[in-house]
Amino acid sequence: MKAKPKISVVIPTYNSENYIVDCLNATVNQTYTNLEIILVDDGSTDNTFSILESYANRDPRIILFRHPNKGVSSTRNKGIHNATGDYIVFFDADDYPELTLIQAYVNALMEWQEKKVALIGTGMFFDNQYNKYVGNKTYILEVAHGYIEGENYILSRSSAAMLAWLKLFNFVTNKCYDLAIIKKNNILFDSNIHIGEDLKFNLDYLDICEGNIGIINRALYHYVKRTNSSLSISYHDMDLEDTKAIYKRFINWEMNQRDVTSDNVMVVKAIFINDWISRLTALYKEHRHEETFKSAKKKLKADIQSVEFQRMLKEIYKSKKISTLRYVCLRTGIFEIFYFFRFIYQILKG
């Protein structure tokens, strides 16, 4: 491995004028400097592109692109096509990295250059700027399970389930990938889906790579919640079907990993149920004040009462991966009961 590998940083932007400066400052001021910073604007209609131009004029490492609005996946793909580094990382415009993130990646790459490591991930900060009553959270490998904060670990591929449970696997923004592998195998983000594109990218990548998963057990990337844009709020056509497709694939992928345990599989199924419910909740909210609500309720009932949903629900309850109250509400097969208690819980939570 090169002593100072070039790292390509891809940042898609869209109407990001209110927060892009935080991401750009944290990127150009990384302690590791051998960077190629690819900014791709997805047809912003605000002042975002002017801000990007001002940074590009000051830093020769920045390469600036712009295209008509196509969505984040197509925008990231343009970054991949134009990247020339040895490794590639992705940041989102409304988030920001710690200044030492990329140096930590390079240090780990140097440490593990004789070992088979497919990708490297880091812990994450979840910063809640939307709700002042909900505190910020930090996600790393848990000390309770014997991991030490600040240490580096190589985990088996079957650990993807645990990492997903800890909110560390499904993202691409806390990972470093081998760019040559991506380009050789034409691994791209799926621009036809709105849900699970990061998870799909990670599975596509790992399907090609044989190595294990490297983890830098420090939170080095800030995922910032700025608006009420959680999974349970937004909904697009085909989101429910896309969620089912990607998690069925994840379950099958996990089951085929060496040293996988039944608990690993149950963890993925529990996450699947959680996201499945989030999609149903979004569908409910999308249509509850429209003439289409009757059709939506029919879909909700069919899904929550389906053999697949109820069987998986019972499995994860037996493995203690869901609370009793939530389980009982969902077992009734009446979505409105679950939604009512969910509403009450959110009020009490603040």
PDB file of C-alpha atoms in Angstrom, residues 7-147:
ATOM      1  CA  ILE A   7      -8.594   9.415  -0.650  1.00  0.00           C
ATOM      2  CA  SER A   8     -11.521  10.546  -2.786  1.00  0.00           C
ATOM      3  CA  VAL A   9     -14.254  12.308  -0.805  1.00  0.00           C
ATOM      4  CA  VAL A  10     -17.632  12.509  -2.543  1.00  0.00           C
ATOM      5  CA  ILE A  11     -20.190  15.028  -1.240  1.00  0.00           C
ATOM      6  CA  PRO A  12     -23.577  15.339  -2.988  1.00  0.00           C
ATOM      7  CA  THR A  13     -25.428  18.595  -2.360  1.00  0.00           C
ATOM      8  CA  TYR A  14     -28.968  19.843  -2.898  1.00  0.00           C
ATOM      9  CA  ASN A  15     -30.317  23.122  -1.494  1.00  0.00           C
ATOM     10  CA  SER A  16     -27.805  22.917   1.332  1.00  0.00           C
ATOM     11  CA  GLU A  17     -26.947  26.587   1.799  1.00  0.00           C
ATOM     12  CA  ASN A  18     -27.894  26.590   5.495  1.00  0.00           C
ATOM     13  CA  TYR A  19     -25.452  23.871   6.560  1.00  0.00           C
ATOM     14  CA  ILE A  20     -23.019  22.955   3.763  1.00  0.00           C
ATOM     15  CA  VAL A  21     -20.318  25.232   5.224  1.00  0.00           C
ATOM     16  CA  ASP A  22     -19.989  22.996   8.297  1.00  0.00           C
ATOM     17  CA  CYS A  23     -19.414  19.940   6.106  1.00  0.00           C
ATOM     18  CA  LEU A  24     -17.006  21.736   3.768  1.00  0.00           C
ATOM     19  CA  ASN A  25     -14.925  23.226   6.593  1.00  0.00           C
ATOM     20  CA  ALA A  26     -14.644  19.836   8.284  1.00  0.00           C
ATOM     21  CA  THR A  27     -13.582  18.267   4.974  1.00  0.00           C
ATOM     22  CA  VAL A  28     -10.984  20.757   3.728  1.00  0.00           C
ATOM     23  CA  ASN A  29      -9.455  20.937   7.237  1.00  0.00           C
ATOM     24  CA  GLN A  30      -8.967  17.192   7.636  1.00  0.00           C
ATOM     25  CA  THR A  31      -5.641  16.427   9.303  1.00  0.00           C
ATOM     26  CA  TYR A  32      -4.925  14.024   6.437  1.00  0.00           C
ATOM     27  CA  THR A  33      -4.367  16.181   3.382  1.00  0.00           C
ATOM     28  CA  ASN A  34      -3.876  13.877   0.374  1.00  0.00           C
ATOM     29  CA  LEU A  35      -7.498  14.260  -0.644  1.00  0.00           C
ATOM     30  CA  GLU A  36      -9.532  14.631  -3.784  1.00  0.00           C
ATOM     31  CA  ILE A  37     -12.770  16.383  -2.796  1.00  0.00           C
ATOM     32  CA  ILE A  38     -15.538  15.837  -5.332  1.00  0.00           C
ATOM     33  CA  LEU A  39     -18.542  18.106  -4.877  1.00  0.00           C
ATOM     34  CA  VAL A  40     -21.575  17.242  -6.993  1.00  0.00           C
ATOM     35  CA  ASP A  41     -24.504  19.640  -6.889  1.00  0.00           C
ATOM     36  CA  ASP A  42     -27.844  18.037  -7.691  1.00  0.00           C
ATOM     37  CA  GLY A  43     -29.507  21.050  -9.300  1.00  0.00           C
ATOM     38  CA  SER A  44     -29.783  23.260  -6.229  1.00  0.00           C
ATOM     39  CA  THR A  45     -32.125  26.253  -6.552  1.00  0.00           C
ATOM     40  CA  ASP A  46     -30.693  28.187  -3.604  1.00  0.00           C
ATOM     41  CA  ASN A  47     -27.212  29.598  -2.984  1.00  0.00           C
ATOM     42  CA  THR A  48     -25.526  26.211  -2.542  1.00  0.00           C
ATOM     43  CA  PHE A  49     -23.601  26.187  -5.820  1.00  0.00           C
ATOM     44  CA  SER A  50     -22.158  29.660  -5.217  1.00  0.00           C
ATOM     45  CA  ILE A  51     -20.848  28.476  -1.852  1.00  0.00           C
ATOM     46  CA  LEU A  52     -19.305  25.423  -3.506  1.00  0.00           C
ATOM     47  CA  GLU A  53     -17.648  27.620  -6.139  1.00  0.00           C
ATOM     48  CA  SER A  54     -16.126  29.840  -3.481  1.00  0.00           C
ATOM     49  CA  TYR A  55     -14.518  26.822  -1.812  1.00  0.00           C
ATOM     50  CA  ALA A  56     -13.374  25.345  -5.131  1.00  0.00           C
ATOM     51  CA  ASN A  57     -11.656  28.621  -6.007  1.00  0.00           C
ATOM     52  CA  ARG A  58      -9.673  28.474  -2.752  1.00  0.00           C
ATOM     53  CA  ASP A  59      -8.747  24.786  -2.611  1.00  0.00           C
ATOM     54  CA  PRO A  60      -7.194  23.057  -5.649  1.00  0.00           C
ATOM     55  CA  ARG A  61      -8.155  19.643  -4.250  1.00  0.00           C
ATOM     56  CA  ILE A  62     -11.829  20.401  -4.907  1.00  0.00           C
ATOM     57  CA  ILE A  63     -13.413  19.226  -8.153  1.00  0.00           C
ATOM     58  CA  LEU A  64     -16.870  20.692  -8.738  1.00  0.00           C
ATOM     59  CA  PHE A  65     -19.699  19.233 -10.819  1.00  0.00           C
ATOM     60  CA  ARG A  66     -23.312  20.162 -11.347  1.00  0.00           C
ATOM     61  CA  HIS A  67     -26.224  18.413 -13.007  1.00  0.00           C
ATOM     62  CA  PRO A  68     -30.041  18.734 -13.109  1.00  0.00           C
ATOM     63  CA  ASN A  69     -31.862  17.267 -10.112  1.00  0.00           C
ATOM     64  CA  LYS A  70     -31.603  13.457 -10.228  1.00  0.00           C
ATOM     65  CA  GLY A  71     -31.505  12.394  -6.591  1.00  0.00           C
ATOM     66  CA  VAL A  72     -28.736  11.499  -4.171  1.00  0.00           C
ATOM     67  CA  SER A  73     -27.897   8.099  -5.695  1.00  0.00           C
ATOM     68  CA  SER A  74     -27.252   9.455  -9.193  1.00  0.00           C
ATOM     69  CA  THR A  75     -25.315  12.336  -7.646  1.00  0.00           C
ATOM     70  CA  ARG A  76     -23.062   9.995  -5.663  1.00  0.00           C
ATOM     71  CA  ASN A  77     -22.599   7.876  -8.784  1.00  0.00           C
ATOM     72  CA  LYS A  78     -21.288  10.899 -10.681  1.00  0.00           C
ATOM     73  CA  GLY A  79     -18.763  11.299  -7.899  1.00  0.00           C
ATOM     74  CA  ILE A  80     -17.722   7.655  -8.207  1.00  0.00           C
ATOM     75  CA  HIS A  81     -17.301   7.948 -11.989  1.00  0.00           C
ATOM     76  CA  ASN A  82     -15.000  10.950 -11.575  1.00  0.00           C
ATOM     77  CA  ALA A  83     -13.026   9.728  -8.557  1.00  0.00           C
ATOM     78  CA  THR A  84      -9.355   8.858  -9.079  1.00  0.00           C
ATOM     79  CA  GLY A  85      -8.204   8.031  -5.539  1.00  0.00           C
ATOM     80  CA  ASP A  86      -7.057   4.772  -4.010  1.00  0.00           C
ATOM     81  CA  TYR A  87      -9.977   4.733  -1.586  1.00  0.00           C
ATOM     82  CA  ILE A  88     -13.328   6.517  -1.455  1.00  0.00           C
ATOM     83  CA  VAL A  89     -15.535   7.912   1.306  1.00  0.00           C
ATOM     84  CA  PHE A  90     -18.946   9.577   1.171  1.00  0.00           C
ATOM     85  CA  PHE A  91     -20.120  12.512   3.271  1.00  0.00           C
ATOM     86  CA  ASP A  92     -23.600  14.035   3.269  1.00  0.00           C
ATOM     87  CA  ALA A  93     -23.954  17.792   2.991  1.00  0.00           C
ATOM     88  CA  ASP A  94     -26.066  18.100   6.147  1.00  0.00           C
ATOM     89  CA  ASP A  95     -23.603  16.076   8.242  1.00  0.00           C
ATOM     90  CA  TYR A  96     -19.925  16.569   9.006  1.00  0.00           C
ATOM     91  CA  PRO A  97     -16.861  14.469   9.909  1.00  0.00           C
ATOM     92  CA  GLU A  98     -14.474  14.874  12.789  1.00  0.00           C
ATOM     93  CA  LEU A  99     -11.234  16.467  11.557  1.00  0.00           C
ATOM     94  CA  THR A 100      -9.284  13.243  12.207  1.00  0.00           C
ATOM     95  CA  LEU A 101     -11.667  10.868  10.409  1.00  0.00           C
ATOM     96  CA  ILE A 102      -9.698  10.273   7.223  1.00  0.00           C
ATOM     97  CA  GLN A 103      -6.379  10.036   9.081  1.00  0.00           C
ATOM     98  CA  ALA A 104      -7.977   7.320  11.215  1.00  0.00           C
ATOM     99  CA  TYR A 105      -8.962   5.458   8.047  1.00  0.00           C
ATOM    100  CA  VAL A 106      -5.428   5.697   6.658  1.00  0.00           C
ATOM    101  CA  ASN A 107      -3.901   4.555   9.958  1.00  0.00           C
ATOM    102  CA  ALA A 108      -6.189   1.511   9.979  1.00  0.00           C
ATOM    103  CA  LEU A 109      -5.392   0.750   6.338  1.00  0.00           C
ATOM    104  CA  MET A 110      -1.684   0.792   7.156  1.00  0.00           C
ATOM    105  CA  GLU A 111      -2.228  -1.377  10.239  1.00  0.00           C
ATOM    106  CA  TRP A 112      -4.279  -3.970   8.334  1.00  0.00           C
ATOM    107  CA  GLN A 113      -2.528  -3.952   4.952  1.00  0.00           C
ATOM    108  CA  GLU A 114      -1.484  -7.601   5.388  1.00  0.00           C
ATOM    109  CA  LYS A 115      -4.990  -8.705   6.398  1.00  0.00           C
ATOM    110  CA  LYS A 116      -8.165  -9.236   4.433  1.00  0.00           C
ATOM    111  CA  VAL A 117     -10.380  -6.280   5.266  1.00  0.00           C
ATOM    112  CA  ALA A 118     -13.162  -5.466   2.801  1.00  0.00           C
ATOM    113  CA  LEU A 119     -14.129  -2.079   4.226  1.00  0.00           C
ATOM    114  CA  ILE A 120     -13.513   0.067   7.291  1.00  0.00           C
ATOM    115  CA  GLY A 121     -16.221   1.723   9.364  1.00  0.00           C
ATOM    116  CA  THR A 122     -16.264   4.084  12.323  1.00  0.00           C
ATOM    117  CA  GLY A 123     -18.588   4.906  15.184  1.00  0.00           C
ATOM    118  CA  MET A 124     -21.094   7.725  14.730  1.00  0.00           C
ATOM    119  CA  PHE A 125     -22.530  10.682  16.577  1.00  0.00           C
ATOM    120  CA  PHE A 126     -26.277  11.154  16.138  1.00  0.00           C
ATOM    121  CA  ASP A 127     -26.812  14.881  16.739  1.00  0.00           C
ATOM    122  CA  ASN A 128     -30.429  15.925  17.233  1.00  0.00           C
ATOM    123  CA  GLN A 129     -30.878  19.568  16.275  1.00  0.00           C
ATOM    124  CA  TYR A 130     -34.577  19.079  15.549  1.00  0.00           C
ATOM    125  CA  ASN A 131     -35.888  18.188  19.000  1.00  0.00           C
ATOM    126  CA  LYS A 132     -34.163  19.842  21.956  1.00  0.00           C
ATOM    127  CA  TYR A 133     -35.817  17.332  24.293  1.00  0.00           C
ATOM    128  CA  VAL A 134     -34.064  14.390  22.631  1.00  0.00           C
ATOM    129  CA  GLY A 135     -30.388  14.158  23.506  1.00  0.00           C
ATOM    130  CA  ASN A 136     -27.515  13.419  21.181  1.00  0.00           C
ATOM    131  CA  LYS A 137     -26.307   9.829  21.024  1.00  0.00           C
ATOM    132  CA  THR A 138     -23.019   8.104  20.317  1.00  0.00           C
ATOM    133  CA  TYR A 139     -22.859   4.701  18.637  1.00  0.00           C
ATOM    134  CA  ILE A 140     -19.751   2.544  18.906  1.00  0.00           C
ATOM    135  CA  LEU A 141     -19.033  -1.104  19.679  1.00  0.00           C
ATOM    136  CA  GLU A 142     -20.328  -1.594  23.184  1.00  0.00           C
ATOM    137  CA  VAL A 143     -18.044  -1.741  26.197  1.00  0.00           C
ATOM    138  CA  ALA A 144     -20.556  -4.142  27.779  1.00  0.00           C
ATOM    139  CA  HIS A 145     -19.569  -6.706  25.160  1.00  0.00           C
ATOM    140  CA  GLY A 146     -15.852  -6.351  25.779  1.00  0.00           C
ATOM    141  CA  TYR A 147     -14.950  -3.673  23.233  1.00  0.00           C
TER     142      TYR A 147
END
